Coordinates of C-alpha atoms in Angstrom, one line a residue:
X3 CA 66.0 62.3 88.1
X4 CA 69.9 61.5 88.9
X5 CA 69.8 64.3 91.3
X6 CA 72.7 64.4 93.2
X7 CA 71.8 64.5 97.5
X8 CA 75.2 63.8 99.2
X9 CA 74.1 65.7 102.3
X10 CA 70.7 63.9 102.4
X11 CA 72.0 60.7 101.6
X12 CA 74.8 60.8 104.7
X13 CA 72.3 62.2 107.2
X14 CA 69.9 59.3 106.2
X15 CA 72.7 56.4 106.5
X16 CA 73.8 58.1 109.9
X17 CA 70.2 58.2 111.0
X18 CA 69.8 54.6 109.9
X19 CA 72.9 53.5 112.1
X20 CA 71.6 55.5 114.8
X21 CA 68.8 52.8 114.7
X22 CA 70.5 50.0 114.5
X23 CA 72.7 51.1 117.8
X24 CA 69.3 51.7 119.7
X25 CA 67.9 48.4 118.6
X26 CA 71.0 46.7 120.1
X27 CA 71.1 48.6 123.2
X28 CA 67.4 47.9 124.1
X29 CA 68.3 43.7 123.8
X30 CA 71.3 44.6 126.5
X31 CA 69.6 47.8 128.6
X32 CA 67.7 51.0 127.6
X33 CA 70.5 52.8 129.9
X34 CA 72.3 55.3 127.7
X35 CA 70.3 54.7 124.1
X36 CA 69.3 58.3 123.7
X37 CA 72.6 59.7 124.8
X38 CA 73.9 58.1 122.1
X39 CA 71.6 58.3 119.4
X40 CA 71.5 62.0 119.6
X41 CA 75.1 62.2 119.6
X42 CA 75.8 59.7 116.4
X43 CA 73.2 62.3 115.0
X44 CA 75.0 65.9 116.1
X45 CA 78.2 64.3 114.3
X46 CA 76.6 63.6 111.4
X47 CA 75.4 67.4 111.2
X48 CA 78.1 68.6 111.8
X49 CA 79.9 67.1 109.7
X50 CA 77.7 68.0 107.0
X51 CA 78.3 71.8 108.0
X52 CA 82.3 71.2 108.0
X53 CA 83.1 68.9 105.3
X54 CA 80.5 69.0 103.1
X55 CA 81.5 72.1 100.0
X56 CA 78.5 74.2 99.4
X57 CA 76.2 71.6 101.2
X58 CA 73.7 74.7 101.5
X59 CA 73.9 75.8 98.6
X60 CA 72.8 72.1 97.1
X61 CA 70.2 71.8 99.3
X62 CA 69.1 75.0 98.3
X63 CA 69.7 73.7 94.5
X64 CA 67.6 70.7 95.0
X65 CA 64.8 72.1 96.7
X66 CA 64.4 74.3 94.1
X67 CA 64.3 71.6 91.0
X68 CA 61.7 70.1 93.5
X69 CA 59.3 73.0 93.1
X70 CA 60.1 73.1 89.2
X71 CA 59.4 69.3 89.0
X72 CA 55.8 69.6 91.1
X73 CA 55.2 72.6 89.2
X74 CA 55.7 70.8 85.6
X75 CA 53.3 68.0 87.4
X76 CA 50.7 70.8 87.8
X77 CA 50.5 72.0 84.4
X78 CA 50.7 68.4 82.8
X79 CA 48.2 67.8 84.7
X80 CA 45.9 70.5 83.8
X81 CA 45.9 68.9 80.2
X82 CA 44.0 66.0 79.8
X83 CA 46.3 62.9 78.8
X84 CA 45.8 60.0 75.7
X85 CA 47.8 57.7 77.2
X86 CA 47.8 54.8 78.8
X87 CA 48.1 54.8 82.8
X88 CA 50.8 51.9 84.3
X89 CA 47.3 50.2 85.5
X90 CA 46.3 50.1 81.9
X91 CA 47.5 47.7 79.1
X92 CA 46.8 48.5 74.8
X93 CA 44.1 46.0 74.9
X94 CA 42.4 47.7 77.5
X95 CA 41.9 50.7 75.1
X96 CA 41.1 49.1 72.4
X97 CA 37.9 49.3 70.7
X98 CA 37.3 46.8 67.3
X99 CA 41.2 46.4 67.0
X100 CA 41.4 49.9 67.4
X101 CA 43.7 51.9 69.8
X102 CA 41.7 54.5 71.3
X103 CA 43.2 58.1 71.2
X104 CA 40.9 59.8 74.1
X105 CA 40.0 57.8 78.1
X106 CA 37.5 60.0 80.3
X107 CA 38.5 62.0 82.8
X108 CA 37.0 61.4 86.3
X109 CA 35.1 63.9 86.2
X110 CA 33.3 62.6 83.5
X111 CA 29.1 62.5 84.0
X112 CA 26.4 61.8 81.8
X113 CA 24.1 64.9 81.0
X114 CA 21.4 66.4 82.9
X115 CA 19.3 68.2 79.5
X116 CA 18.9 67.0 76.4
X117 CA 21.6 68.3 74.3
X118 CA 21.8 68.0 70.3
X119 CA 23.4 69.1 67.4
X120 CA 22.0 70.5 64.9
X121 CA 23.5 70.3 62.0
X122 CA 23.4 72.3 58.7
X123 CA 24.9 72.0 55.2
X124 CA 24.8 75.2 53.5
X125 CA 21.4 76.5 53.6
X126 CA 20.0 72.4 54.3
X127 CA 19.0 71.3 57.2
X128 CA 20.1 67.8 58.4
X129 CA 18.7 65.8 60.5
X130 CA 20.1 66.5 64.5
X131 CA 22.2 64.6 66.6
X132 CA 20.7 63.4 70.4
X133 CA 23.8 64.2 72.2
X134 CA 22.7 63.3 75.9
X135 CA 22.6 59.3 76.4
X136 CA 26.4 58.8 77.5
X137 CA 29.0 61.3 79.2
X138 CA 31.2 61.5 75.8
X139 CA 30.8 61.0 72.1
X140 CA 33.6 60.6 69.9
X141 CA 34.0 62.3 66.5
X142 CA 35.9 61.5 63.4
X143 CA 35.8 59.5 60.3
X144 CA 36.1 55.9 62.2
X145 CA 32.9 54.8 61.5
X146 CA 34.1 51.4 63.7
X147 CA 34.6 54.0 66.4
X148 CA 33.1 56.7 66.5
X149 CA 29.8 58.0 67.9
X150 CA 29.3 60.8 65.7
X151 CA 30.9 60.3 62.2
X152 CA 32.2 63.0 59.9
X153 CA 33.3 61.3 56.5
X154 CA 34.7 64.5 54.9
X155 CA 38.4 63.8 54.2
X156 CA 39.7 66.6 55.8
X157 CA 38.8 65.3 58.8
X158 CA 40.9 62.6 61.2
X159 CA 39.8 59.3 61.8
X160 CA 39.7 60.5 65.9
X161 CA 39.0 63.9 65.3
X162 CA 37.5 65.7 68.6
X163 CA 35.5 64.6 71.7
X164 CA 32.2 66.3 73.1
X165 CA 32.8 65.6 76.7
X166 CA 30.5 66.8 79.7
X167 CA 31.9 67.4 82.7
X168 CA 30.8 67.9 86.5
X169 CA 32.7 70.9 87.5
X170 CA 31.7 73.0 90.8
X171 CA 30.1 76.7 90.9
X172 CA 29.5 79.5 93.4
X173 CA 25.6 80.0 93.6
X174 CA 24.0 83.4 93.9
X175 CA 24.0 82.9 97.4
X176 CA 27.6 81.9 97.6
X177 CA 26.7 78.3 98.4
X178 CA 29.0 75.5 96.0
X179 CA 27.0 73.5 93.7
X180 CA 28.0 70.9 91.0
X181 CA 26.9 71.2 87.4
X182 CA 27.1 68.6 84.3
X183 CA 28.7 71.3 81.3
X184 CA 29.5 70.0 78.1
X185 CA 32.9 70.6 76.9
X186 CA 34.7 70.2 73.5
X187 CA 38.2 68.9 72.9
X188 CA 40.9 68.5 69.7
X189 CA 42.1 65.3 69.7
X190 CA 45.5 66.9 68.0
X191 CA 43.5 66.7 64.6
X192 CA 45.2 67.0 61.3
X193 CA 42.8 70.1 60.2
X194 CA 41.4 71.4 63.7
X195 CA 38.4 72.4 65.6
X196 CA 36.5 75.7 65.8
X197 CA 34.1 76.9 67.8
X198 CA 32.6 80.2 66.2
X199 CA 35.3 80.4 64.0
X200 CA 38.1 80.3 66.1
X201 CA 40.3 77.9 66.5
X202 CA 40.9 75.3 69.3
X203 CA 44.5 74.5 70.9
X204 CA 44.6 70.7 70.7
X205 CA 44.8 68.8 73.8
X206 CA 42.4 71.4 75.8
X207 CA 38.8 71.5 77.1
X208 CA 36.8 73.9 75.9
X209 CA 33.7 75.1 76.9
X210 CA 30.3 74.5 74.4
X211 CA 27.2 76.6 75.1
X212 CA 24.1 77.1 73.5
X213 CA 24.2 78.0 70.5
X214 CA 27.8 77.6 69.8
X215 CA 28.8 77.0 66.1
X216 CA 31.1 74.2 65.3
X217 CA 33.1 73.0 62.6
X218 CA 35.7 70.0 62.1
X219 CA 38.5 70.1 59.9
X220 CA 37.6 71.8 56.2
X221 CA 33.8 70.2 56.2
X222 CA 31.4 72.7 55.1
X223 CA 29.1 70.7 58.1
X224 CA 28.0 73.6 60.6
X225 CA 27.2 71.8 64.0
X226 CA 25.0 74.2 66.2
X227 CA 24.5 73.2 70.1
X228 CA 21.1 73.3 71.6
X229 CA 19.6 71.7 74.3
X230 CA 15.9 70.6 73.8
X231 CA 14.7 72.9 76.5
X232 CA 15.9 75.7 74.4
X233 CA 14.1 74.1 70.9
X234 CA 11.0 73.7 72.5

């Protein structure tokens, strides 16, 4: 980050010399080494205490950008990410010629019901949507793409992703046990996603239950979530 360390840096060179003096030593004798390693090492502290302006006060400095840096880490982290990882290339997340807007998350499982949408136009009823044969299904007007298409205009090509998730729960017993939820994110769509009317902050998980209501971008397409132990 072009942080400046001139106390670090010193102690680390003297601390490196302080090696190459012992490794010397040891070819002629071990007499003496640790004599004077620890005093090469005394000199440099101290004269990081003398000479060095401020020198706490840096290190104090720096330490502190530390803990913002790990905490920025923290909350990017909490958001899931489109982009490519270094280990990744475009081809990789490509689908038809296609760059992909959305990669899984590794918590990423396939469902353990039978989850569908129901879907209703107006006061018709269309014909539901088997939602539990892979971990995710992409939704948007990318018929090429997507797993669950929505042609109305006001919708984006990569719209939204129904996700499910293995997260971990305290029991009624206080015991930990894992559970496959589905979840429902924006994919930083031109019109949005709602869930019972409300809107969704793109980029974010969001968590679908039963009967949940959904709607993308201006379609007049409700989308209700049920699972088929529910139906039946």
């Amino acid at each position: 980050m072009g942080l400046h360390r001139p106390c670090v840096t010193g102690l680390s060179t003297t601390i490196a010399r302080a090696g190459e003096v012992q490794g010397q030593m040891q070819i002629e004798g071990e007499e003496g080494v640790g004599e004077v390693e620890a005093a090469i090492v005394e000199g440099a502290r101290r004269k990081i205490s003398v000479t060095s302006s401020g020198g706490r006060e840096k290190l104090v400095r720096l330490k502190g950008r530390r803990r913002k840096k790990k905490k920025r880490m923290k909350e990017n982290n909490a958001k899931p990410d489109f982009k490519l990882s270094g280990s990744l290339n475009k081809a990789e997340n490509t689908v038809k010629g296609t760059e992909m807007k959305y990669a899984e998350p590794p918590e990423a499982r396939k469902p353990t019901k039978k989850f569908l949408f129901f879907v209703f136009k107006g006061e018709e009823s269309l014909d539901p949507i088997q939602l539990h044969r892979q971990s995710h299904y992409l939704i948007g007007r990318d018929r090429n793409v997507v797993d669950v298409p929505i042609d109305h205009l006001s919708c984006s090509k990569q719209h939204a992703v129904l996700q499910y998730r293995q997260v971990v729960k305290k029991g009624d017993l206080g015991e930990y046990v894992t559970e496959v939820k589905p979840y429902l994110i924006d994919l930083e769509s031109s019109n949005g996603t709602f869930i019972n009317k409300e809107k969704l902050e793109p980029a974010r998980y969001y968590e679908l239950k039963e009967k949940d209501l959904v709607k993308f971008g201006l379609s007049s397409r409700d989308y209700i979530m049920m699972s088929r132990e529910m139906v039946e």
